[in-house]
C-alpha positions as a LaTeX table, in Angstrom:
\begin{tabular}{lrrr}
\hline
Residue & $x$ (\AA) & $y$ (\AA) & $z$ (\AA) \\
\hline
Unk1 & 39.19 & 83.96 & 130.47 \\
Unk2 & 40.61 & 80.38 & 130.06 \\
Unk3 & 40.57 & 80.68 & 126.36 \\
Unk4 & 41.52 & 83.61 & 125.80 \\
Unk5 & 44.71 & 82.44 & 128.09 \\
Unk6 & 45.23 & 79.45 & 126.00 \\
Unk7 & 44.90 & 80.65 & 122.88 \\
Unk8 & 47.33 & 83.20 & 123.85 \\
Unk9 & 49.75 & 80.63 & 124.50 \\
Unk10 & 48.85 & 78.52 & 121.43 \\
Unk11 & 49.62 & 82.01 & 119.48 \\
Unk12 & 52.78 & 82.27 & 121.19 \\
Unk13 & 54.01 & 78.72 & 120.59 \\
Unk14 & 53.25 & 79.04 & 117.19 \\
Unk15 & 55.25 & 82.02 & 116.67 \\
Unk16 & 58.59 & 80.72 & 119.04 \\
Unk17 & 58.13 & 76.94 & 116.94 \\
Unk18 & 58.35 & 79.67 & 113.14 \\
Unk19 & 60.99 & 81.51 & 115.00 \\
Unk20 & 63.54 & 78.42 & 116.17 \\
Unk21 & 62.00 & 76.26 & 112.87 \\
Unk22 & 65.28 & 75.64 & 110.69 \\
Unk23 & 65.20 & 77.91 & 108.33 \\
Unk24 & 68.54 & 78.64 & 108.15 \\
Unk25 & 70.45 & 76.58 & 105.22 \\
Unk26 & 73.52 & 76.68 & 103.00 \\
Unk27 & 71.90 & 78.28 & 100.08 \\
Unk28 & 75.37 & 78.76 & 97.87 \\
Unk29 & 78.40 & 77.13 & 97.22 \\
Unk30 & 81.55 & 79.83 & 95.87 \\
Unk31 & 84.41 & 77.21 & 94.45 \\
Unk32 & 87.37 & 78.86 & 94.74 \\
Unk33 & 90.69 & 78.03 & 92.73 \\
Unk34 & 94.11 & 76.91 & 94.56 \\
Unk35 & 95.12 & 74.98 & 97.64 \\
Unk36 & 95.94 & 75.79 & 101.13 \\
Unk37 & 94.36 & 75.94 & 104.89 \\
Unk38 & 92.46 & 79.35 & 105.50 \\
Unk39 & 91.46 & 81.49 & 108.26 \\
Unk40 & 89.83 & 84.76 & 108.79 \\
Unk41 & 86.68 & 86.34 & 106.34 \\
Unk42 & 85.79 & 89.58 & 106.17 \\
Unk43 & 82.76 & 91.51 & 104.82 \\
Unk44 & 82.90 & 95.51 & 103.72 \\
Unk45 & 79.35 & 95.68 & 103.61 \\
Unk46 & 79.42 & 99.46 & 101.48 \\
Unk47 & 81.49 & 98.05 & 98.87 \\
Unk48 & 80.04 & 94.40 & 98.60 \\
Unk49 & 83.52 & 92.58 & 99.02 \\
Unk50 & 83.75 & 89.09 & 100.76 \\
Unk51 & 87.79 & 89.18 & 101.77 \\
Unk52 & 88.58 & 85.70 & 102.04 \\
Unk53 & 91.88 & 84.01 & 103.94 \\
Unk54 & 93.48 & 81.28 & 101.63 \\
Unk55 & 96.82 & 80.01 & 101.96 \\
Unk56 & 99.77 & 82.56 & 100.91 \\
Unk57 & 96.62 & 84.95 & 99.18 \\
Unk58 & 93.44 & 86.85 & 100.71 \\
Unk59 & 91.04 & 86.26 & 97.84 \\
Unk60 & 88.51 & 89.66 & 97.23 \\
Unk61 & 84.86 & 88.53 & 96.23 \\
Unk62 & 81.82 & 90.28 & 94.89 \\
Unk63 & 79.36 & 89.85 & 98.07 \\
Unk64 & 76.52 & 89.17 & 96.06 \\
Unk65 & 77.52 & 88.04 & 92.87 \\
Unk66 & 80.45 & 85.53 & 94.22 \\
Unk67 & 82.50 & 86.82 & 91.41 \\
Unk68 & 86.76 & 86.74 & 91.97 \\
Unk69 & 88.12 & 90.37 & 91.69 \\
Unk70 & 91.34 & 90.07 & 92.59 \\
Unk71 & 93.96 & 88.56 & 95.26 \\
Unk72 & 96.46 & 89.68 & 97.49 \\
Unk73 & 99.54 & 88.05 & 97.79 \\
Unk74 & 101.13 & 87.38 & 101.64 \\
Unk75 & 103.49 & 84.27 & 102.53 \\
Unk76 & 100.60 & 83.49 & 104.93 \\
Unk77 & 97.72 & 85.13 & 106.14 \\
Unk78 & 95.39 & 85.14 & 109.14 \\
Unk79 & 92.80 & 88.19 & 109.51 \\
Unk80 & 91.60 & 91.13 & 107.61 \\
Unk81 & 91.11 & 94.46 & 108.98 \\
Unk82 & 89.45 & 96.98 & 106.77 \\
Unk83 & 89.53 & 100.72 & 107.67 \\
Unk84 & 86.97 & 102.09 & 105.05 \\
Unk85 & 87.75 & 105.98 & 105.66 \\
Unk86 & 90.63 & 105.83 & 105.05 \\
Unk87 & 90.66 & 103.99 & 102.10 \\
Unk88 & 93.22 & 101.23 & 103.74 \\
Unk89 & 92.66 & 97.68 & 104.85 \\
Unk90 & 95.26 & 95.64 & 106.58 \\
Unk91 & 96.32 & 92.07 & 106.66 \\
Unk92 & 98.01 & 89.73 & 109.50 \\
Unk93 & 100.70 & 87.93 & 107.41 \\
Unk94 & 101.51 & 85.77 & 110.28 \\
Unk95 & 103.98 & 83.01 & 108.46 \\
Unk96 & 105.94 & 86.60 & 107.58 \\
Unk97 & 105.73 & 88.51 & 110.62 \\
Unk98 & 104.41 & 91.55 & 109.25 \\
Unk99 & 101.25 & 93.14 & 108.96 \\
Unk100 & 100.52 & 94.21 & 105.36 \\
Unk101 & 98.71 & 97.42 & 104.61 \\
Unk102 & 96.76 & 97.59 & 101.28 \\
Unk103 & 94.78 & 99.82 & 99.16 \\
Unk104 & 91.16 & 99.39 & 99.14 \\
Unk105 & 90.39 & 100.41 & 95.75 \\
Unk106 & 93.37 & 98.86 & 93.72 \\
Unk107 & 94.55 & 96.00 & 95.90 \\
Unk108 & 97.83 & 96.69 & 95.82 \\
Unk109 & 99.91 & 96.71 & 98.95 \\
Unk110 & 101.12 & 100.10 & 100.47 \\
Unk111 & 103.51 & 98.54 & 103.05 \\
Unk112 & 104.89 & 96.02 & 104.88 \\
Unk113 & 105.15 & 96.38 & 108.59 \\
Unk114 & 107.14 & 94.69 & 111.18 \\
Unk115 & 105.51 & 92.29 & 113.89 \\
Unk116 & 106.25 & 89.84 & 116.31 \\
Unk117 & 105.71 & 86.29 & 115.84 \\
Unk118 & 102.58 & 85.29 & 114.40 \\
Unk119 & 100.33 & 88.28 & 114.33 \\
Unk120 & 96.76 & 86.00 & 114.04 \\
Unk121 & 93.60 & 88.23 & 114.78 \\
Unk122 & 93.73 & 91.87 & 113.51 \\
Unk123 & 91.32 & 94.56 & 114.15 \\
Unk124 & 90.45 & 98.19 & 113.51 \\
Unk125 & 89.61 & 100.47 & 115.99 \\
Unk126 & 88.03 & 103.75 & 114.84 \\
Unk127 & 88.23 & 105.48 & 118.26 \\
Unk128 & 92.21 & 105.34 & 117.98 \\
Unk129 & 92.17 & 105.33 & 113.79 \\
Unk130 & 94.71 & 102.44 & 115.00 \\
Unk131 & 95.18 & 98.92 & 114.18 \\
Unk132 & 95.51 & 96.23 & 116.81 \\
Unk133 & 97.30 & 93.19 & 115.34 \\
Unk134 & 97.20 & 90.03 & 118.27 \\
Unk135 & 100.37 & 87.88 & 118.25 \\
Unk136 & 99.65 & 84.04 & 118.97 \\
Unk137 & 103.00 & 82.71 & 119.60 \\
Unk138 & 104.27 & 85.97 & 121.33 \\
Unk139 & 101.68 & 86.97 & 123.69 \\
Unk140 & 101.55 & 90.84 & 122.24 \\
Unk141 & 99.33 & 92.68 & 120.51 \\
Unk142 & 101.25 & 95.47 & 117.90 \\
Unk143 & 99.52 & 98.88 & 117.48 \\
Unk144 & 99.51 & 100.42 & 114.33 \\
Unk145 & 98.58 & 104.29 & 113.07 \\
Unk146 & 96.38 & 103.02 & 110.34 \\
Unk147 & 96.93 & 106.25 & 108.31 \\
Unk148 & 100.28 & 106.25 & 108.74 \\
Unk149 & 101.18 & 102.59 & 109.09 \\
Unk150 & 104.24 & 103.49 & 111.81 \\
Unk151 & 103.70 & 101.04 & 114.95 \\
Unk152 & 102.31 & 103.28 & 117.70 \\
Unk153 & 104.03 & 100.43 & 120.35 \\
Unk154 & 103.38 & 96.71 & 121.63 \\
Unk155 & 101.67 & 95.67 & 124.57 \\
Unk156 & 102.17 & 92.64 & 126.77 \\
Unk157 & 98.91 & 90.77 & 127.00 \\
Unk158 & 100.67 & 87.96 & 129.55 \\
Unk159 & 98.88 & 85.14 & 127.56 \\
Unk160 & 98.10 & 83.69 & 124.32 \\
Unk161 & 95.77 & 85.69 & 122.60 \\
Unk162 & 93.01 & 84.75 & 119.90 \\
Unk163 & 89.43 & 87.04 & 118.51 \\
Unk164 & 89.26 & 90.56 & 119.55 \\
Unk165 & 86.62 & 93.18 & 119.37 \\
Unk166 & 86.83 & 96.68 & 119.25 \\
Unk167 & 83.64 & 98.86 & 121.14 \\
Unk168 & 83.90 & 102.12 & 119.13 \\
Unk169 & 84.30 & 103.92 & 122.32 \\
Unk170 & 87.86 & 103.31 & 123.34 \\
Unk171 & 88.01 & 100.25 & 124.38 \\
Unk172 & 89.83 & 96.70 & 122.51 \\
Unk173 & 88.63 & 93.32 & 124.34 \\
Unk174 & 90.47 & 90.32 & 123.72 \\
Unk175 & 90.41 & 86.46 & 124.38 \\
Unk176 & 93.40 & 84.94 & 126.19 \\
Unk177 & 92.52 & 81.04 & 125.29 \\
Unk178 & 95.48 & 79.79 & 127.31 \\
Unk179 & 94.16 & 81.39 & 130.09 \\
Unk180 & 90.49 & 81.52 & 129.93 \\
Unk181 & 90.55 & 85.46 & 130.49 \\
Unk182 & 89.35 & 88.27 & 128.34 \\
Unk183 & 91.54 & 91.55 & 128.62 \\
Unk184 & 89.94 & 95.00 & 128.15 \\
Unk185 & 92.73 & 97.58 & 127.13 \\
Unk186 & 92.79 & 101.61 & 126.73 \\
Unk187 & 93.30 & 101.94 & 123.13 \\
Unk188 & 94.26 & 105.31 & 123.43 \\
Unk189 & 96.85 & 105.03 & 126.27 \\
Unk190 & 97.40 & 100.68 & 125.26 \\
Unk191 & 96.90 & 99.77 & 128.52 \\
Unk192 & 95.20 & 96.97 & 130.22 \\
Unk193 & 92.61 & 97.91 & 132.18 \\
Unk194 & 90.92 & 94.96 & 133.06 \\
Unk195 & 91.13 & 90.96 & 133.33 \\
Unk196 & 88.02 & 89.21 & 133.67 \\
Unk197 & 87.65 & 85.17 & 134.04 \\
Unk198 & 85.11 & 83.52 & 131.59 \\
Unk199 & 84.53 & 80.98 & 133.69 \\
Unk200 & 82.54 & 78.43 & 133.23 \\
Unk201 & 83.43 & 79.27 & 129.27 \\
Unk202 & 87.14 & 77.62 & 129.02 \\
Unk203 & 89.41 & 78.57 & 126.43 \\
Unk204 & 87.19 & 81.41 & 124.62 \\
Unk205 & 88.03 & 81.67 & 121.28 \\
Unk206 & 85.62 & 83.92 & 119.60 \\
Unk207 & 83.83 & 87.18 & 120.43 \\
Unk208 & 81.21 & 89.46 & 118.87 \\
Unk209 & 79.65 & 92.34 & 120.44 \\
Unk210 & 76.20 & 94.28 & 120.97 \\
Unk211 & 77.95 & 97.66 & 121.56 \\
Unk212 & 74.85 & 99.70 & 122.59 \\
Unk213 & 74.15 & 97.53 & 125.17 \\
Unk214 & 77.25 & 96.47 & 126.34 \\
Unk215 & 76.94 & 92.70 & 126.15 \\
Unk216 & 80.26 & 90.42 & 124.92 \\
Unk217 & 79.42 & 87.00 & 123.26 \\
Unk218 & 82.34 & 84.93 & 123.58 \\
Unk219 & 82.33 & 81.71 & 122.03 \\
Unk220 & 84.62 & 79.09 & 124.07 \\
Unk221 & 85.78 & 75.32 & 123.44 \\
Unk222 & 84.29 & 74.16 & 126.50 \\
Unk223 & 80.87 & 73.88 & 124.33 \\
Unk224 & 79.72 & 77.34 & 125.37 \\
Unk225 & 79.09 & 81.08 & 124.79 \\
Unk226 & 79.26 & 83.30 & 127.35 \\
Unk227 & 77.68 & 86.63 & 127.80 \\
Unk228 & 79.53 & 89.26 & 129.43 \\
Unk229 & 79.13 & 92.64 & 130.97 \\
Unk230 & 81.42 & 94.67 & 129.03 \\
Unk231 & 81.74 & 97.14 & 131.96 \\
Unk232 & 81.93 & 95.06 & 135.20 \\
Unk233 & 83.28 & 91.70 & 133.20 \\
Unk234 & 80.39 & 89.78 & 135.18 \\
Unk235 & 79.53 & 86.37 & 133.78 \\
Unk236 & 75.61 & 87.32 & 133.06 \\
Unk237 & 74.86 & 83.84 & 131.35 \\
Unk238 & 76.36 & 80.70 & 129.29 \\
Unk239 & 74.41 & 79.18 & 126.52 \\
Unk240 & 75.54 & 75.24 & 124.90 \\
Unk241 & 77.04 & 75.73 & 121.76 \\
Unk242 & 78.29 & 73.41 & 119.32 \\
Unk243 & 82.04 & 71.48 & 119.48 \\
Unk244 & 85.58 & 73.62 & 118.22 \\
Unk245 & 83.76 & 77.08 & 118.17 \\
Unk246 & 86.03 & 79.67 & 115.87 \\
Unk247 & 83.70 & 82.44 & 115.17 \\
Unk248 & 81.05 & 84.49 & 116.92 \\
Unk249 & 78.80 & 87.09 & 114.96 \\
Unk250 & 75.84 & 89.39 & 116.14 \\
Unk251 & 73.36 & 90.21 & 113.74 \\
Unk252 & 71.95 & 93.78 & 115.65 \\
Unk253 & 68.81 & 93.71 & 113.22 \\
Unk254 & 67.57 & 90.11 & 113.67 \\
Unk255 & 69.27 & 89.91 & 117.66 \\
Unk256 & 70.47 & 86.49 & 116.76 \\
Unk257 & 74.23 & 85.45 & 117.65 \\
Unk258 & 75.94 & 82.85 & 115.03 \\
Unk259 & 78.71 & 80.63 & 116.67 \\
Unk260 & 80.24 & 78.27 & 113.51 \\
Unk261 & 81.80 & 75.14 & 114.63 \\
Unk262 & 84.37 & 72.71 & 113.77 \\
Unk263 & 82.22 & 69.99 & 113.86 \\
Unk264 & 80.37 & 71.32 & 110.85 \\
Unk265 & 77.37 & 73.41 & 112.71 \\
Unk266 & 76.11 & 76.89 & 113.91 \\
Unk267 & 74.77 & 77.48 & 116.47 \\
Unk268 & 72.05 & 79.94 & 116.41 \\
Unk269 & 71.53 & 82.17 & 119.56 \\
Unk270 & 68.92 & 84.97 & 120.01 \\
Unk271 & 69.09 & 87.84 & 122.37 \\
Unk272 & 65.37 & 87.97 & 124.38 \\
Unk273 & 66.64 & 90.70 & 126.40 \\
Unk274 & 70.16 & 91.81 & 127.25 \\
Unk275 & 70.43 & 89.65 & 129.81 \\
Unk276 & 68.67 & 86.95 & 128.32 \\
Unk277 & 69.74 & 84.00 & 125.55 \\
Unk278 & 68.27 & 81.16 & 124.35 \\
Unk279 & 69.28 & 78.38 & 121.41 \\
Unk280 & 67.02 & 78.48 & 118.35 \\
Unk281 & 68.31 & 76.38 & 116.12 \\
Unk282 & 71.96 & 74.64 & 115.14 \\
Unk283 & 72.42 & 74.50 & 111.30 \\
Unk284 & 74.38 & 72.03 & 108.88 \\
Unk285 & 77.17 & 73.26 & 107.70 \\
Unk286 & 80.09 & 71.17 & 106.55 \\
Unk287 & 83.13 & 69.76 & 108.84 \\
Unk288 & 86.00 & 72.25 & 109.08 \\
Unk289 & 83.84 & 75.19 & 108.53 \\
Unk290 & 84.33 & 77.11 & 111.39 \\
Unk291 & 85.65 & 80.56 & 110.41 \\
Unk292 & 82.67 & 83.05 & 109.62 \\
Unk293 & 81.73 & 86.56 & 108.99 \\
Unk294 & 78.27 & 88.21 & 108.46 \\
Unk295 & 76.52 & 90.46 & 105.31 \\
Unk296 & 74.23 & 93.17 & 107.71 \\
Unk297 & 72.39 & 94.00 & 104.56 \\
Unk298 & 71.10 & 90.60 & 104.00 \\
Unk299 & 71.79 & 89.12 & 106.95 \\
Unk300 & 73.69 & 86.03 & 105.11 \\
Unk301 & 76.59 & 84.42 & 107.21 \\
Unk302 & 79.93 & 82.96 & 105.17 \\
Unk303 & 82.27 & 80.74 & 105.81 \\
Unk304 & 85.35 & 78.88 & 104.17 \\
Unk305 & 85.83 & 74.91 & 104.21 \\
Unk306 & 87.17 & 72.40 & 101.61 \\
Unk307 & 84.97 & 69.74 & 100.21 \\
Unk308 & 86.46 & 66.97 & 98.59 \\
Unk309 & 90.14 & 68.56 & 98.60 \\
Unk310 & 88.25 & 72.10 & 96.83 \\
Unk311 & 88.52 & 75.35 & 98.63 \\
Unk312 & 85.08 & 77.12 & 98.90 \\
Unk313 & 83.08 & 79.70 & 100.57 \\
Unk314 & 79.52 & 78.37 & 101.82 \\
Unk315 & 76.76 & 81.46 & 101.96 \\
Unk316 & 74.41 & 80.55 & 104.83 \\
Unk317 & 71.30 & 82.02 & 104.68 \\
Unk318 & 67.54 & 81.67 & 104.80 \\
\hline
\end{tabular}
């Protein structure tokens, strides 16, 4: 009975040390042309495009290839929200105070909506069809009928507001940094339902979700992620993460949460149980790489930096 019990545990060792070994890597390097900070990425998985933030442009990518398609001019963009049956995407153009909407298929924009200052994060929710653009410098967050582009109205989030997440269901959660809440709002009636402390996570900046099961993953700069109870807003655990967190993603398939950091890591997380996280392993990345987004077909994480003055998008990967 002893052996059997320790070999057992030998097995399992050996399995945890292949699971947590680093195998994750940058495995590509995408130079792209031009100057200028970025921001957001964005992956529409059915039609292989990488949507890239750069400067006064969102660049469009072949996913797999790396291959430029085509650009989209903005005076200067934050997010990408892509709204794939409906053929429409939309774009925070925050230096412009608008929101552009854009054609999917030919790139070209549609319209140009009105916004308060700085729309940053944008998001679509497909229980509304509406678009949820999050204004950093004025506290609001403007609603948008996607298929029609009017503005639906403007809520008040009473705080600076940063990632957001949409649950499919009818529900919008979004960070307040300034004040170390995250907000749950109606998106049908574009109310706030809910404020919830993330404390011991200060200043959450990031969030991903597990929708099935309810779980939040908010990434904060206090060196954290917390996981949180999408229904009650309890605090179920925190987990160290690296230093300037800016994007959390949740891979469903593999259970592993990504958390890309300033300081040129990520920081990979994965799910045990639902109420259950532990680290596995914290990749090299580059310094400044700390916006991200996430292929679910091959499970390949991106992310924009510069490298000796060069814009480029580095594909993470195993």
């Amino acid at each position: 009975m002893k052996k059997f019990s320790a070999l057992t545990i030998l097995l399992a060792f050996i399995v945890t040390s292949a699971f947590a070994a680093d195998n994750y890597r940058i495995t590509k390097k995408i130079p792209v042309a031009g100057q200028g900070g970025w921001d957001y990425l964005a992956v529409d998985d059915a039609a292989r495009r990488l949507y890239v933030s750069h400067g006064t442009k969102v660049e469009i990518l072949n996913l797999d290839s790396g291959e430029l398609l085509g650009s989209i001019p903005t005076v200067g963009v934050h997010g990408i929200a892509l709204a794939p049956e409906l053929g429409r995407g939309f774009l925070s153009d925050g230096k412009a105070s608008k929101v552009l909407a854009f054609d999917l298929k030919s790139m070209k924009v549609l319209q140009e909506i009105p916004s308060p200052e700085d729309p940053d994060a944008i998001l679509y929710d497909p229980a509304s069809a509406q678009v949820f653009a999050f204004n950093g410098k004025s506290n609001s967050a403007t609603v948008i009928d996607a298929a029609s582009g009017k503005v639906a109205g403007t809520i008040d989030l009473g705080g600076g507001p940063e990632f957001a997440v949409a649950d499919g269901a009818g529900y919008v959660f979004d960070n307040l940094e300034d004040q170390s809440l995250v907000v749950k709002i109606n998106s049908r009636t574009l109310k706030i339902e809910q404020r919830w402390p993330t404390a011991p996570c200060a200043s959450p900046s990031s969030m991903a979700m597990d929708r099935p099961n309810r779980r939040l993953f908010v990434g904060c700069r206090s060196k954290v992620m917390a996981v949180i109870n999408a229904d009650t807003g309890a605090v179920i655990q925190t987990v160290p993460i690296g230093d300037h967190v800016d994007a959390t993603v949740f891979d469903r398939e593999t259970g592993n949460i990504y958390n890309s950091n300033g300081e040129g890591t990520i920081t990979v997380i994965h799910q045990e149980s639902f109420d259950k996280y532990s680290v596995v392993e914290t990749v090299k990345t580059l310094p400044r790489a700390k916006t991200m987004t996430l292929d679910p077909k091959t499970h390949q994480l991106f992310l924009s930096t510069a490298e000796a003055g060069k814009f480029e998008v580095l594909v993470v990967g195993k």
